[in-house]
mmCIF file of C-alpha atoms in Angstrom:
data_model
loop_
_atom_site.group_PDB
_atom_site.id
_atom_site.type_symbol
_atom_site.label_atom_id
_atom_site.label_comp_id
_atom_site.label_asym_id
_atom_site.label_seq_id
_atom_site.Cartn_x
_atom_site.Cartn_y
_atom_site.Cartn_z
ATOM 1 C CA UNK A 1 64.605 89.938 112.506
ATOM 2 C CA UNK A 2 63.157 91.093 109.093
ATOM 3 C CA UNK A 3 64.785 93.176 106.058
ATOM 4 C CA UNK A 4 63.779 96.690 107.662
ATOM 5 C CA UNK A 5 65.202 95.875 111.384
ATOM 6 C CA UNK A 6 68.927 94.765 110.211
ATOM 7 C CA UNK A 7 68.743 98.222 108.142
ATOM 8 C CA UNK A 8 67.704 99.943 111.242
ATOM 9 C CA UNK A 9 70.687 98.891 112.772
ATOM 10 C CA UNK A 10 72.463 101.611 111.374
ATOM 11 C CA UNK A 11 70.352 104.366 112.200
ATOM 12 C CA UNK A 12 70.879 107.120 109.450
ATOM 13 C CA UNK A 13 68.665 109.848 108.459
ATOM 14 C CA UNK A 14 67.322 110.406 105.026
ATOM 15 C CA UNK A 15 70.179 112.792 104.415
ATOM 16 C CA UNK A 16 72.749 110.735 105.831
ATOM 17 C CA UNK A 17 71.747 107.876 103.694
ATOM 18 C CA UNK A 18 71.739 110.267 100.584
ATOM 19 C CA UNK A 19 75.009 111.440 100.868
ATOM 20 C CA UNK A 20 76.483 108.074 101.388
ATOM 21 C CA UNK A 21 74.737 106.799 98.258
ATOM 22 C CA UNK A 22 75.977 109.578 96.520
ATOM 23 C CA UNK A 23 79.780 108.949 97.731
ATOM 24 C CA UNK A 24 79.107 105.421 96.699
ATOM 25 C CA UNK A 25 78.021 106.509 93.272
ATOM 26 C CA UNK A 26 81.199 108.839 92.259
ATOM 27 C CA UNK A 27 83.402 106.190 93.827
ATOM 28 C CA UNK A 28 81.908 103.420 91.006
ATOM 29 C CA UNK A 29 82.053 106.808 88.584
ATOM 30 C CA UNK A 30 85.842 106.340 89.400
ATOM 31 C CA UNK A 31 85.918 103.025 89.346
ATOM 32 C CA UNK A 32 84.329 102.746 86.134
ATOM 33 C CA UNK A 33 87.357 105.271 84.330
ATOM 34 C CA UNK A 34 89.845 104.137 86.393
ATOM 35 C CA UNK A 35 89.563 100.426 86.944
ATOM 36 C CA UNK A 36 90.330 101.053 91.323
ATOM 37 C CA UNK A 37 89.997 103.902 93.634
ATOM 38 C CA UNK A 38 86.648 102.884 95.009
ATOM 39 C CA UNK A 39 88.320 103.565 98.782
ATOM 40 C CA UNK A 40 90.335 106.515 97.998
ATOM 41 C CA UNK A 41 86.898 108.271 97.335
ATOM 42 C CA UNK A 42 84.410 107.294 99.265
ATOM 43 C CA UNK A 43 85.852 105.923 103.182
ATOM 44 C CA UNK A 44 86.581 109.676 103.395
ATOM 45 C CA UNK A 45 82.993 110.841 103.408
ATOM 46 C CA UNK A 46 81.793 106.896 104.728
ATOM 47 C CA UNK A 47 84.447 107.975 107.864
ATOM 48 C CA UNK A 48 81.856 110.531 108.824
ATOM 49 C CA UNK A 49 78.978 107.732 109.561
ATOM 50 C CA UNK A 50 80.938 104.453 110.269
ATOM 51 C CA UNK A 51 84.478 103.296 111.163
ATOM 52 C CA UNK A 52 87.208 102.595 108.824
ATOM 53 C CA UNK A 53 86.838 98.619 109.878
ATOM 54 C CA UNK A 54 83.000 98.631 108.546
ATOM 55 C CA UNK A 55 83.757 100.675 105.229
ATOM 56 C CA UNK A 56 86.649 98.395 103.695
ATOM 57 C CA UNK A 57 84.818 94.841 104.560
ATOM 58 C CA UNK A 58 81.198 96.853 102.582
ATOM 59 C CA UNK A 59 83.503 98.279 99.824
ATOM 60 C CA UNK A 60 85.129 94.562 99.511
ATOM 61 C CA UNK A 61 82.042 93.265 98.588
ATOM 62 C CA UNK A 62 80.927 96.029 96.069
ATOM 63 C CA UNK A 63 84.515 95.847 95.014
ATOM 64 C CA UNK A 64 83.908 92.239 94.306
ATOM 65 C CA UNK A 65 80.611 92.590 91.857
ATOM 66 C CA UNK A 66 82.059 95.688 90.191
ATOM 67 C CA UNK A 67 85.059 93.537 89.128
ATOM 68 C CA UNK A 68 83.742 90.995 87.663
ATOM 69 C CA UNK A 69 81.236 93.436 85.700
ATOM 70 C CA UNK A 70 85.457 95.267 84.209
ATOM 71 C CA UNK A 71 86.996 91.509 83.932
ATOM 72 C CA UNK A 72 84.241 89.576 81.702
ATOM 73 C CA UNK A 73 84.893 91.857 78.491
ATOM 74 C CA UNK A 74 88.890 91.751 78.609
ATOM 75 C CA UNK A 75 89.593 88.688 80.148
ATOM 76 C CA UNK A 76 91.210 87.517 76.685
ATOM 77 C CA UNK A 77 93.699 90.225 76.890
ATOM 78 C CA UNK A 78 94.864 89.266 80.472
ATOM 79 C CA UNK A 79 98.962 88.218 80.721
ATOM 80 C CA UNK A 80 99.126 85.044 82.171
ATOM 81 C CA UNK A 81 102.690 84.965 83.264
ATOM 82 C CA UNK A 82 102.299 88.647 85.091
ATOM 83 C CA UNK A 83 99.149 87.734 86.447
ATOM 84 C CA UNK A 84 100.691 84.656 87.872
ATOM 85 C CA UNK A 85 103.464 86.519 89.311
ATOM 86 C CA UNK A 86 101.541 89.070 91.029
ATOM 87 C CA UNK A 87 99.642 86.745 92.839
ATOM 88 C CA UNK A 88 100.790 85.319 95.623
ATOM 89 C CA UNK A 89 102.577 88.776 96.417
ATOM 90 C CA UNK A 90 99.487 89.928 96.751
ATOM 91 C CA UNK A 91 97.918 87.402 99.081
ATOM 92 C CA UNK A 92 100.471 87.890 101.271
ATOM 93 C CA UNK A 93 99.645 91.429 101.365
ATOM 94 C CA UNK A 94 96.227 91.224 101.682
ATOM 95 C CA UNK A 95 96.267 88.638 104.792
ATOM 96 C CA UNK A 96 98.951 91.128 106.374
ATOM 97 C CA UNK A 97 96.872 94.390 105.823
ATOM 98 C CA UNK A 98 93.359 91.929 107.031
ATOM 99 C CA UNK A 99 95.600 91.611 110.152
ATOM 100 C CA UNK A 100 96.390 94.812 110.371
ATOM 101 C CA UNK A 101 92.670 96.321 109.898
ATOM 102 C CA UNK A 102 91.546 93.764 112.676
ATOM 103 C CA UNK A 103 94.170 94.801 115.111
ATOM 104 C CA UNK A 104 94.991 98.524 115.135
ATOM 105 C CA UNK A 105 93.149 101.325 116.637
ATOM 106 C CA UNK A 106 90.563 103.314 115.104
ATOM 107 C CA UNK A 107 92.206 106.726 115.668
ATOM 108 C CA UNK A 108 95.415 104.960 113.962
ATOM 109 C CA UNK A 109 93.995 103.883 111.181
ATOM 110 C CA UNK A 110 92.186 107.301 110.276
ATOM 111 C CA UNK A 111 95.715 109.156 110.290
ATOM 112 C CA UNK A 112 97.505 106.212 107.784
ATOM 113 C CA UNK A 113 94.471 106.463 106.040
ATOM 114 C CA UNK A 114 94.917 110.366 105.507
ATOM 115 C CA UNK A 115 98.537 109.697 105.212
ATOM 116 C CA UNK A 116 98.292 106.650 102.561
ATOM 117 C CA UNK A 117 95.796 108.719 100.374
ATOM 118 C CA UNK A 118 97.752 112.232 100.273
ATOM 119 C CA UNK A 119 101.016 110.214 99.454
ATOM 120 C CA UNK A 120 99.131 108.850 96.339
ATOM 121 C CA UNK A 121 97.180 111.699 95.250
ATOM 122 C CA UNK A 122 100.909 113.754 95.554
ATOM 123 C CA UNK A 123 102.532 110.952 93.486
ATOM 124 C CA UNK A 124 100.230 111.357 90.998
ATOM 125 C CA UNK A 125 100.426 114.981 90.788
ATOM 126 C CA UNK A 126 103.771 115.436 90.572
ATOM 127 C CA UNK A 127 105.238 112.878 88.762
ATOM 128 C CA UNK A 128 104.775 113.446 85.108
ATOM 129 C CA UNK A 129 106.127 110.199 83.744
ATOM 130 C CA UNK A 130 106.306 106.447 84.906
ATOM 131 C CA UNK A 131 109.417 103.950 84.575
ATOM 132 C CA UNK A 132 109.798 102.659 81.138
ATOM 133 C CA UNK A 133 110.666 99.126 82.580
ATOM 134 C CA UNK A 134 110.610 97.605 86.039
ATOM 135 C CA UNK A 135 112.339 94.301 86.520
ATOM 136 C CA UNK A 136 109.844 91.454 87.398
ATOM 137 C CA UNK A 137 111.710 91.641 90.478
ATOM 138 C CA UNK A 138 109.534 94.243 91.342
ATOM 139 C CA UNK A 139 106.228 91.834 91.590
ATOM 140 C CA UNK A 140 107.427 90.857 94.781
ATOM 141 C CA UNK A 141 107.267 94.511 96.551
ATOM 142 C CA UNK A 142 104.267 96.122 94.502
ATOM 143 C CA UNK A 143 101.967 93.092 95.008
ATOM 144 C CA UNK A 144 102.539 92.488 98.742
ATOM 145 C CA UNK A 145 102.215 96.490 99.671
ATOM 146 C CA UNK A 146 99.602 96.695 96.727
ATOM 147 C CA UNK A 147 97.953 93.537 98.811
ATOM 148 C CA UNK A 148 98.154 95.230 101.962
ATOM 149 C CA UNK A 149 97.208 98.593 101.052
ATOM 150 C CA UNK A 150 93.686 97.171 99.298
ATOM 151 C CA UNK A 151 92.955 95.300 102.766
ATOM 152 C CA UNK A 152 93.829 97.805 104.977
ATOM 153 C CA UNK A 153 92.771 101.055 102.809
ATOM 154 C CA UNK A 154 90.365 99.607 100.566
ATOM 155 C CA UNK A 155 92.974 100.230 97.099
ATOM 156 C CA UNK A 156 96.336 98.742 96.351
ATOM 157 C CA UNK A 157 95.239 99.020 92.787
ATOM 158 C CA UNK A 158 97.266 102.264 91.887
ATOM 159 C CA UNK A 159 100.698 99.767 92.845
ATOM 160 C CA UNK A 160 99.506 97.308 90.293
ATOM 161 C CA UNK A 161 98.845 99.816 87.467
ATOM 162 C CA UNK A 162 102.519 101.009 88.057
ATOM 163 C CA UNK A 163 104.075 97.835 87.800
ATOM 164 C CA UNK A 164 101.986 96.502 84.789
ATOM 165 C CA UNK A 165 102.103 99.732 82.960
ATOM 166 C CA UNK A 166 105.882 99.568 82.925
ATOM 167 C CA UNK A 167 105.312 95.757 81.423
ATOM 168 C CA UNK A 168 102.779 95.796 79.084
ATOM 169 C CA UNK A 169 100.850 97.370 76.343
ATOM 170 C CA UNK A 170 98.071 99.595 77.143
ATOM 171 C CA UNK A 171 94.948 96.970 76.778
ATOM 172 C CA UNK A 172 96.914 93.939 78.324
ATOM 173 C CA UNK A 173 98.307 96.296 81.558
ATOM 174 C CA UNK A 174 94.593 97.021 81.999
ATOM 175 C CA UNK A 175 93.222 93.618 81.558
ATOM 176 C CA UNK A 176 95.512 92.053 83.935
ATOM 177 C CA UNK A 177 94.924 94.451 86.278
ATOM 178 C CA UNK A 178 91.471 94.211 86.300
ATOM 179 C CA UNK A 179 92.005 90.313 86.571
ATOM 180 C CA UNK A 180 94.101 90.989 89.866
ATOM 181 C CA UNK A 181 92.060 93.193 91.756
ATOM 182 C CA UNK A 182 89.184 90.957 90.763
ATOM 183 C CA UNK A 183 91.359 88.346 92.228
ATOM 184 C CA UNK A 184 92.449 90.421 95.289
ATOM 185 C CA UNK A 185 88.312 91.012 96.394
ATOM 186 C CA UNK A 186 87.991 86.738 96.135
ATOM 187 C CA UNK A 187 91.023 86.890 98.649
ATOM 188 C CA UNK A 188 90.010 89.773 101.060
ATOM 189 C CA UNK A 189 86.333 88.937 100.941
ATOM 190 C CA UNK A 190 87.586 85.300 102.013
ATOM 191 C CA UNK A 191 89.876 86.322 104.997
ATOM 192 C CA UNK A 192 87.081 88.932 106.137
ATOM 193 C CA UNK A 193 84.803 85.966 106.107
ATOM 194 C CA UNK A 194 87.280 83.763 108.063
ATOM 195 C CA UNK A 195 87.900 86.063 110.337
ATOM 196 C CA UNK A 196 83.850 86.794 111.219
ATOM 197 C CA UNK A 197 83.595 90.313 109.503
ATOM 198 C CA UNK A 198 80.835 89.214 107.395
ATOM 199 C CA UNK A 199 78.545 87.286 110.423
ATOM 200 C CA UNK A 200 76.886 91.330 111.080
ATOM 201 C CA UNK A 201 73.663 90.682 108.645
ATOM 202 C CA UNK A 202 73.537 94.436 108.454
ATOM 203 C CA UNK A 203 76.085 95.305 107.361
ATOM 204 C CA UNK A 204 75.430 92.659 103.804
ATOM 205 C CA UNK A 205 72.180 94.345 103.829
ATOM 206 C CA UNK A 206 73.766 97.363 103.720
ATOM 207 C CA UNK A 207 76.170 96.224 100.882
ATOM 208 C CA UNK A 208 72.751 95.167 99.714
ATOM 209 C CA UNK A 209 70.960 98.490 99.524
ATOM 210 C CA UNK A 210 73.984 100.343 97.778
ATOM 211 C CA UNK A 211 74.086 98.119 94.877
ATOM 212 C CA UNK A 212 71.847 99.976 92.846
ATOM 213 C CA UNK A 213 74.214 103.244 93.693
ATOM 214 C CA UNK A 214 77.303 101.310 92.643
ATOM 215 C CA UNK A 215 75.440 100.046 89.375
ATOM 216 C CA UNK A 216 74.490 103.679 88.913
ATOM 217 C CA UNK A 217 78.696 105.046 89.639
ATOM 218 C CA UNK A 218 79.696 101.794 87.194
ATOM 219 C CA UNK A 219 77.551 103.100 84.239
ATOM 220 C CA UNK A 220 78.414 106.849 84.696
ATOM 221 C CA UNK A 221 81.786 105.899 84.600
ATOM 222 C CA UNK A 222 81.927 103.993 81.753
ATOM 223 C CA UNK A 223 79.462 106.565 79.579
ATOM 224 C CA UNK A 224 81.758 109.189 80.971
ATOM 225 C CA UNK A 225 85.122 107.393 79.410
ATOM 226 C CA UNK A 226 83.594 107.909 75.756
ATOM 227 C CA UNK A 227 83.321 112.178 76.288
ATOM 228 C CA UNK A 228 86.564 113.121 78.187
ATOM 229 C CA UNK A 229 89.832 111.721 78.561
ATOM 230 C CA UNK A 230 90.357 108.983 81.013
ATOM 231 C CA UNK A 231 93.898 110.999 81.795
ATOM 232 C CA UNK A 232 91.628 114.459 82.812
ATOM 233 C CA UNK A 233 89.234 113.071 85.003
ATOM 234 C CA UNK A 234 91.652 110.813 86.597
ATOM 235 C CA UNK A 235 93.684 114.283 87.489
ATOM 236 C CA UNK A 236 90.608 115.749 88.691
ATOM 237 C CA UNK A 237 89.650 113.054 91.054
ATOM 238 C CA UNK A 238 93.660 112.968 92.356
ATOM 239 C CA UNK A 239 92.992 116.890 93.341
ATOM 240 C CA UNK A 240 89.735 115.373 95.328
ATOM 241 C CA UNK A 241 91.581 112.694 96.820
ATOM 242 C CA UNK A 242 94.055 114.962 98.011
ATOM 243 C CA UNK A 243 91.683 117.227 99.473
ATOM 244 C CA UNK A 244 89.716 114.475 101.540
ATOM 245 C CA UNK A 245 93.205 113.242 102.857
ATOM 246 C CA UNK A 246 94.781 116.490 104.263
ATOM 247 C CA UNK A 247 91.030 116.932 105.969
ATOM 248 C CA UNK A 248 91.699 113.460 107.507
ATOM 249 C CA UNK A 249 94.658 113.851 108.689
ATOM 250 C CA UNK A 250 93.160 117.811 110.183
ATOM 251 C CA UNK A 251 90.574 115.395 111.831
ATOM 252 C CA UNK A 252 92.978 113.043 113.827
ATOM 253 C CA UNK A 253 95.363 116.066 115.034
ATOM 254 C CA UNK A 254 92.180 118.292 115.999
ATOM 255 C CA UNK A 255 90.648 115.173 118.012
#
């Protein structure tokens, strides 16, 4: 089979293919401000054309070029010890929520998506400031749920900003979190490809064909960062979030 039949596979119209491209695109927007959230804005609107099981194994991969594009700049500013911490917390996570992606029923996993987004974007909303400082105790429960969450929803990375926020200085919280979610795509992008997710040649032709959309969402992002406050848009995408989870969650109780 050539280039154009694996695409075929998937069977979307010129409009369908748009509007994915275009979720794609103000994911990476968000990704680019934000440093994770790739999931939490685009499996809503990628829900519509493919199942949650397809979406977090394509947005791995993106995930995993986009990263590396954040890390390469900062990577002198990462914190070794935290970074070391967080690790294998988050590894364990990451094969739990694989395992749980794998497993669980479609239906299922569209209400905990709707659930797990709404529950962040209301977090965010509501509460106006952040602990001062956690205990690095508290590596072990934010990188095994942040783990699991980024396998089985696509984005843990909101867990790690918490936790390294509370820690560290502004640049070094954002280095080493880049640094672990760059770490966390090596790990789910190697249990998706243990566990066969990656032997479908469309859908890495697929992953293929929205690189230049991602690429577009990255640079956006990252031109947007230098003409509003990262803290504004941020808010503004939270409101969006929470939108596309209550409609999720309308979805699975109207089925």
């Amino acid at each position: 089979m050539n280039l154009l039949s694996w695409l075929g596979q998937w069977a979307f119209a010129p409009t369908q293919w748009l509007v994915i491209g275009l979720a794609i695109s103000v994911a990476y927007i968000v990704f680019g401000i934000a440093g994770f959230g790739t999931a939490l804005v685009a499996a809503p609107i990628l829900l519509l054309f493919m199942p949650l099981s397809k979406i977090i194994p394509l947005l791995v991969l993106l995930d995993f070029v986009a990263a590396l594009g954040n890390l390469l700049p900062s990577r002198r500013d990462v914190s070794r010890p935290e970074l070391l911490r967080l690790l294998p917390c988050m590894a364990l996570g990451c094969t739990l929520g694989v395992i749980f992606l794998l497993n669980l029923k479609s239906d299922l996993l569209l209400l905990l998506m709707g659930l797990f987004i709404s529950s962040y974007a209301i977090y965010s909303l509501l509460i106006k400031t952040r602990p001062t400082q956690l205990s690095s105790r508290w590596a072990f429960p934010m990188g095994t749920v942040g783990g699991m969450f980024g396998a089985l929803f696509g984005s843990g990375g909101f867990l790690y900003a918490i936790y390294l926020n509370s820690r560290l200085p502004k640049d070094p919280a954002r280095a080493t979190q880049s640094a672990l979610i760059s770490c966390s795509t090596v790990v789910r992008l190697s249990l998706f490809i243990v566990a066969g997710v990656y032997a479908e040649l469309p859908l890495l032709v697929l992953a293929l064909c929205l690189l230049p959309a991602m690429a577009l969402g990255l640079w956006a992002g990252r031109r947007l960062t230098m003409k509003m406050s990262r803290e504004a848009f941020v808010r503004l995408v939270t409101w969006l979030v929470l939108a596309s989870g209550i409609a999720l969650i309308g979805r699975y109780l109207s089925a």
